[in-house]
Amino acid sequence: MNNKIIIGCDHAGFLLKNKLIEYLKEKNYIINDIGCYNTDSIDYPIIAKQLCKKIISNEYEKGILICGTGIGMSIAANKIKNIRAVVCSDTTSAKFSRQHNNTNVLCLGQRIIGEYLAKDICDIWLNTEFQKDRHLRRVLMLENSTVN
Ligand code: RB5
């Protein structure tokens, strides 16, 4: 298992980020916390881009981004080639986003879901493998602009 995870948030995701870091460390994940480190207002695209750069450079296989809703982070992350980000507020989406879409960034909303659901979503997302087969062809189509 690759147990290195990179994690980031804006001011609206700061509290949930801290709880998830503590939880994931207890599960022996090695966490790179790229901030932010307090609740002072910060623009989520800055954090999203910083984290995604580390994914596309292959320093990290998976990253977690937290903002108020998860939406801004996911929009920012999905602008970057080879990033497949998903906003999850349920565990089923977390599972299928890994099995079918090979998502490499998980976005969560501190204002949307509670701490315990967020932890369950992380567990499932981190532990579910991509199924490849027909899904690999489709995921490759996302990056190769073969859809007109
Ligand atoms: C910040 O107020 C909020 O807009 C941000 O955290 C996020 O929810 C955006 O999508």
PDB file of N, CA and C in Angstrom, residues 90-146:
ATOM      1  N   ASP A  90     -20.819  11.076   0.124  1.00  0.00           N
ATOM      2  CA  ASP A  90     -21.334   9.744   0.464  1.00  0.00           C
ATOM      3  C   ASP A  90     -20.273   8.704   0.127  1.00  0.00           C
ATOM      4  N   THR A  91     -20.367   7.563   0.786  1.00  0.00           N
ATOM      5  CA  THR A  91     -19.336   6.538   0.629  1.00  0.00           C
ATOM      6  C   THR A  91     -19.465   5.777  -0.696  1.00  0.00           C
ATOM      7  N   THR A  92     -20.669   5.691  -1.234  1.00  0.00           N
ATOM      8  CA  THR A  92     -20.848   4.975  -2.503  1.00  0.00           C
ATOM      9  C   THR A  92     -20.134   5.708  -3.635  1.00  0.00           C
ATOM     10  N   SER A  93     -20.273   7.014  -3.669  1.00  0.00           N
ATOM     11  CA  SER A  93     -19.558   7.791  -4.696  1.00  0.00           C
ATOM     12  C   SER A  93     -18.057   7.658  -4.518  1.00  0.00           C
ATOM     13  N   ALA A  94     -17.617   7.625  -3.271  1.00  0.00           N
ATOM     14  CA  ALA A  94     -16.173   7.468  -3.008  1.00  0.00           C
ATOM     15  C   ALA A  94     -15.682   6.153  -3.603  1.00  0.00           C
ATOM     16  N   LYS A  95     -16.459   5.077  -3.394  1.00  0.00           N
ATOM     17  CA  LYS A  95     -16.065   3.756  -3.897  1.00  0.00           C
ATOM     18  C   LYS A  95     -16.050   3.732  -5.428  1.00  0.00           C
ATOM     19  N   PHE A  96     -17.130   4.179  -6.057  1.00  0.00           N
ATOM     20  CA  PHE A  96     -17.187   4.103  -7.520  1.00  0.00           C
ATOM     21  C   PHE A  96     -16.230   5.080  -8.190  1.00  0.00           C
ATOM     22  N   SER A  97     -15.955   6.189  -7.544  1.00  0.00           N
ATOM     23  CA  SER A  97     -15.010   7.138  -8.156  1.00  0.00           C
ATOM     24  C   SER A  97     -13.619   6.538  -8.252  1.00  0.00           C
ATOM     25  N   ARG A  98     -13.322   5.622  -7.354  1.00  0.00           N
ATOM     26  CA  ARG A  98     -12.038   4.910  -7.432  1.00  0.00           C
ATOM     27  C   ARG A  98     -12.144   3.750  -8.430  1.00  0.00           C
ATOM     28  N   GLN A  99     -13.172   2.933  -8.315  1.00  0.00           N
ATOM     29  CA  GLN A  99     -13.293   1.737  -9.168  1.00  0.00           C
ATOM     30  C   GLN A  99     -13.430   2.097 -10.640  1.00  0.00           C
ATOM     31  N   HIS A 100     -14.214   3.091 -10.958  1.00  0.00           N
ATOM     32  CA  HIS A 100     -14.525   3.391 -12.361  1.00  0.00           C
ATOM     33  C   HIS A 100     -13.743   4.570 -12.918  1.00  0.00           C
ATOM     34  N   ASN A 101     -13.426   5.544 -12.096  1.00  0.00           N
ATOM     35  CA  ASN A 101     -12.837   6.792 -12.602  1.00  0.00           C
ATOM     36  C   ASN A 101     -11.395   6.998 -12.196  1.00  0.00           C
ATOM     37  N   ASN A 102     -10.876   6.104 -11.375  1.00  0.00           N
ATOM     38  CA  ASN A 102      -9.489   6.210 -10.904  1.00  0.00           C
ATOM     39  C   ASN A 102      -9.181   7.617 -10.391  1.00  0.00           C
ATOM     40  N   THR A 103     -10.058   8.137  -9.573  1.00  0.00           N
ATOM     41  CA  THR A 103      -9.843   9.495  -9.056  1.00  0.00           C
ATOM     42  C   THR A 103      -8.562   9.544  -8.226  1.00  0.00           C
ATOM     43  N   ASN A 104      -7.848  10.637  -8.392  1.00  0.00           N
ATOM     44  CA  ASN A 104      -6.607  10.792  -7.630  1.00  0.00           C
ATOM     45  C   ASN A 104      -6.669  11.948  -6.622  1.00  0.00           C
ATOM     46  N   VAL A 105      -7.770  12.681  -6.638  1.00  0.00           N
ATOM     47  CA  VAL A 105      -7.960  13.745  -5.639  1.00  0.00           C
ATOM     48  C   VAL A 105      -9.385  13.623  -5.077  1.00  0.00           C
ATOM     49  N   LEU A 106      -9.463  13.608  -3.761  1.00  0.00           N
ATOM     50  CA  LEU A 106     -10.758  13.561  -3.062  1.00  0.00           C
ATOM     51  C   LEU A 106     -11.031  14.937  -2.464  1.00  0.00           C
ATOM     52  N   CYS A 107     -12.194  15.493  -2.790  1.00  0.00           N
ATOM     53  CA  CYS A 107     -12.558  16.813  -2.258  1.00  0.00           C
ATOM     54  C   CYS A 107     -13.735  16.657  -1.284  1.00  0.00           C
ATOM     55  N   LEU A 108     -13.607  17.305  -0.154  1.00  0.00           N
ATOM     56  CA  LEU A 108     -14.627  17.208   0.890  1.00  0.00           C
ATOM     57  C   LEU A 108     -15.065  18.605   1.319  1.00  0.00           C
ATOM     58  N   GLY A 109     -16.305  18.710   1.773  1.00  0.00           N
ATOM     59  CA  GLY A 109     -16.841  19.999   2.218  1.00  0.00           C
ATOM     60  C   GLY A 109     -17.107  20.005   3.710  1.00  0.00           C
ATOM     61  N   GLN A 110     -16.363  20.811   4.403  1.00  0.00           N
ATOM     62  CA  GLN A 110     -16.535  20.893   5.868  1.00  0.00           C
ATOM     63  C   GLN A 110     -17.919  21.401   6.261  1.00  0.00           C
ATOM     64  N   ARG A 111     -18.512  22.230   5.372  1.00  0.00           N
ATOM     65  CA  ARG A 111     -19.843  22.787   5.674  1.00  0.00           C
ATOM     66  C   ARG A 111     -20.968  21.832   5.240  1.00  0.00           C
ATOM     67  N   ILE A 112     -20.572  20.718   4.630  1.00  0.00           N
ATOM     68  CA  ILE A 112     -21.571  19.801   4.064  1.00  0.00           C
ATOM     69  C   ILE A 112     -21.663  18.497   4.852  1.00  0.00           C
ATOM     70  N   ILE A 113     -20.520  17.930   5.194  1.00  0.00           N
ATOM     71  CA  ILE A 113     -20.548  16.622   5.874  1.00  0.00           C
ATOM     72  C   ILE A 113     -19.875  16.711   7.241  1.00  0.00           C
ATOM     73  N   GLY A 114     -20.230  15.769   8.086  1.00  0.00           N
ATOM     74  CA  GLY A 114     -19.648  15.717   9.428  1.00  0.00           C
ATOM     75  C   GLY A 114     -18.332  14.947   9.434  1.00  0.00           C
ATOM     76  N   GLU A 115     -17.679  15.070  10.548  1.00  0.00           N
ATOM     77  CA  GLU A 115     -16.351  14.466  10.733  1.00  0.00           C
ATOM     78  C   GLU A 115     -16.349  12.949  10.510  1.00  0.00           C
ATOM     79  N   TYR A 116     -17.361  12.259  11.031  1.00  0.00           N
ATOM     80  CA  TYR A 116     -17.335  10.789  10.970  1.00  0.00           C
ATOM     81  C   TYR A 116     -17.634  10.266   9.574  1.00  0.00           C
ATOM     82  N   LEU A 117     -18.529  10.950   8.882  1.00  0.00           N
ATOM     83  CA  LEU A 117     -18.769  10.572   7.486  1.00  0.00           C
ATOM     84  C   LEU A 117     -17.519  10.859   6.659  1.00  0.00           C
ATOM     85  N   ALA A 118     -16.881  11.976   6.924  1.00  0.00           N
ATOM     86  CA  ALA A 118     -15.643  12.320   6.193  1.00  0.00           C
ATOM     87  C   ALA A 118     -14.586  11.233   6.402  1.00  0.00           C
ATOM     88  N   LYS A 119     -14.479  10.736   7.594  1.00  0.00           N
ATOM     89  CA  LYS A 119     -13.493   9.676   7.885  1.00  0.00           C
ATOM     90  C   LYS A 119     -13.843   8.399   7.128  1.00  0.00           C
ATOM     91  N   ASP A 120     -15.125   8.025   7.119  1.00  0.00           N
ATOM     92  CA  ASP A 120     -15.557   6.828   6.378  1.00  0.00           C
ATOM     93  C   ASP A 120     -15.279   6.986   4.881  1.00  0.00           C
ATOM     94  N   ILE A 121     -15.564   8.169   4.358  1.00  0.00           N
ATOM     95  CA  ILE A 121     -15.317   8.426   2.932  1.00  0.00           C
ATOM     96  C   ILE A 121     -13.831   8.272   2.630  1.00  0.00           C
ATOM     97  N   CYS A 122     -13.001   8.827   3.486  1.00  0.00           N
ATOM     98  CA  CYS A 122     -11.542   8.704   3.286  1.00  0.00           C
ATOM     99  C   CYS A 122     -11.124   7.241   3.298  1.00  0.00           C
ATOM    100  N   ASP A 123     -11.608   6.489   4.271  1.00  0.00           N
ATOM    101  CA  ASP A 123     -11.239   5.061   4.373  1.00  0.00           C
ATOM    102  C   ASP A 123     -11.557   4.332   3.076  1.00  0.00           C
ATOM    103  N   ILE A 124     -12.762   4.521   2.595  1.00  0.00           N
ATOM    104  CA  ILE A 124     -13.192   3.798   1.388  1.00  0.00           C
ATOM    105  C   ILE A 124     -12.420   4.287   0.168  1.00  0.00           C
ATOM    106  N   TRP A 125     -12.282   5.578   0.043  1.00  0.00           N
ATOM    107  CA  TRP A 125     -11.590   6.140  -1.126  1.00  0.00           C
ATOM    108  C   TRP A 125     -10.124   5.690  -1.152  1.00  0.00           C
ATOM    109  N   LEU A 126      -9.495   5.674  -0.011  1.00  0.00           N
ATOM    110  CA  LEU A 126      -8.070   5.300   0.042  1.00  0.00           C
ATOM    111  C   LEU A 126      -7.843   3.806  -0.164  1.00  0.00           C
ATOM    112  N   ASN A 127      -8.862   3.011   0.109  1.00  0.00           N
ATOM    113  CA  ASN A 127      -8.671   1.553   0.077  1.00  0.00           C
ATOM    114  C   ASN A 127      -9.356   0.850  -1.086  1.00  0.00           C
ATOM    115  N   THR A 128      -9.899   1.593  -2.004  1.00  0.00           N
ATOM    116  CA  THR A 128     -10.572   0.977  -3.154  1.00  0.00           C
ATOM    117  C   THR A 128      -9.692   1.124  -4.396  1.00  0.00           C
ATOM    118  N   GLU A 129      -9.520  -0.002  -5.094  1.00  0.00           N
ATOM    119  CA  GLU A 129      -8.655  -0.012  -6.286  1.00  0.00           C
ATOM    120  C   GLU A 129      -9.439   0.332  -7.553  1.00  0.00           C
ATOM    121  N   PHE A 130      -8.736   0.882  -8.520  1.00  0.00           N
ATOM    122  CA  PHE A 130      -9.279   1.117  -9.861  1.00  0.00           C
ATOM    123  C   PHE A 130      -9.511  -0.244 -10.530  1.00  0.00           C
ATOM    124  N   GLN A 131     -10.649  -0.417 -11.175  1.00  0.00           N
ATOM    125  CA  GLN A 131     -10.964  -1.719 -11.779  1.00  0.00           C
ATOM    126  C   GLN A 131     -10.374  -1.929 -13.174  1.00  0.00           C
ATOM    127  N   LYS A 132      -9.856  -0.890 -13.767  1.00  0.00           N
ATOM    128  CA  LYS A 132      -9.273  -0.952 -15.122  1.00  0.00           C
ATOM    129  C   LYS A 132     -10.289  -1.505 -16.132  1.00  0.00           C
ATOM    130  N   ASP A 133      -9.898  -2.520 -16.910  1.00  0.00           N
ATOM    131  CA  ASP A 133     -10.774  -3.064 -17.969  1.00  0.00           C
ATOM    132  C   ASP A 133     -11.368  -1.925 -18.805  1.00  0.00           C
ATOM    133  N   ARG A 134     -12.671  -1.948 -19.021  1.00  0.00           N
ATOM    134  CA  ARG A 134     -13.318  -0.929 -19.866  1.00  0.00           C
ATOM    135  C   ARG A 134     -13.170   0.471 -19.282  1.00  0.00           C
ATOM    136  N   HIS A 135     -12.979   0.534 -17.990  1.00  0.00           N
ATOM    137  CA  HIS A 135     -12.868   1.847 -17.342  1.00  0.00           C
ATOM    138  C   HIS A 135     -11.549   2.525 -17.689  1.00  0.00           C
ATOM    139  N   LEU A 136     -10.530   1.742 -17.935  1.00  0.00           N
ATOM    140  CA  LEU A 136      -9.229   2.314 -18.308  1.00  0.00           C
ATOM    141  C   LEU A 136      -9.356   3.059 -19.634  1.00  0.00           C
ATOM    142  N   ARG A 137     -10.042   2.443 -20.601  1.00  0.00           N
ATOM    143  CA  ARG A 137     -10.232   3.086 -21.913  1.00  0.00           C
ATOM    144  C   ARG A 137     -10.929   4.433 -21.738  1.00  0.00           C
ATOM    145  N   ARG A 138     -11.910   4.451 -20.893  1.00  0.00           N
ATOM    146  CA  ARG A 138     -12.691   5.687 -20.709  1.00  0.00           C
ATOM    147  C   ARG A 138     -11.876   6.766 -19.995  1.00  0.00           C
ATOM    148  N   VAL A 139     -11.116   6.331 -19.010  1.00  0.00           N
ATOM    149  CA  VAL A 139     -10.290   7.310 -18.281  1.00  0.00           C
ATOM    150  C   VAL A 139      -9.219   7.882 -19.215  1.00  0.00           C
ATOM    151  N   LEU A 140      -8.658   7.020 -20.081  1.00  0.00           N
ATOM    152  CA  LEU A 140      -7.657   7.522 -21.032  1.00  0.00           C
ATOM    153  C   LEU A 140      -8.288   8.523 -22.003  1.00  0.00           C
ATOM    154  N   MET A 141      -9.537   8.291 -22.357  1.00  0.00           N
ATOM    155  CA  MET A 141     -10.243   9.221 -23.256  1.00  0.00           C
ATOM    156  C   MET A 141     -10.357  10.617 -22.639  1.00  0.00           C
ATOM    157  N   LEU A 142     -10.401  10.662 -21.330  1.00  0.00           N
ATOM    158  CA  LEU A 142     -10.510  11.974 -20.672  1.00  0.00           C
ATOM    159  C   LEU A 142      -9.285  12.834 -20.937  1.00  0.00           C
ATOM    160  N   GLU A 143      -8.144  12.196 -21.006  1.00  0.00           N
ATOM    161  CA  GLU A 143      -6.891  12.948 -21.146  1.00  0.00           C
ATOM    162  C   GLU A 143      -6.471  13.150 -22.585  1.00  0.00           C
ATOM    163  N   ASN A 144      -6.935  12.292 -23.480  1.00  0.00           N
ATOM    164  CA  ASN A 144      -6.439  12.336 -24.852  1.00  0.00           C
ATOM    165  C   ASN A 144      -7.305  13.101 -25.815  1.00  0.00           C
ATOM    166  N   SER A 145      -8.303  13.783 -25.321  1.00  0.00           N
ATOM    167  CA  SER A 145      -9.206  14.584 -26.169  1.00  0.00           C
ATOM    168  C   SER A 145      -9.747  13.795 -27.349  1.00  0.00           C
ATOM    169  N   THR A 146     -10.074  12.522 -27.133  1.00  0.00           N
ATOM    170  CA  THR A 146     -10.627  11.729 -28.224  1.00  0.00           C
ATOM    171  C   THR A 146     -12.144  11.904 -28.326  1.00  0.00           C
TER     172      THR A 146
END
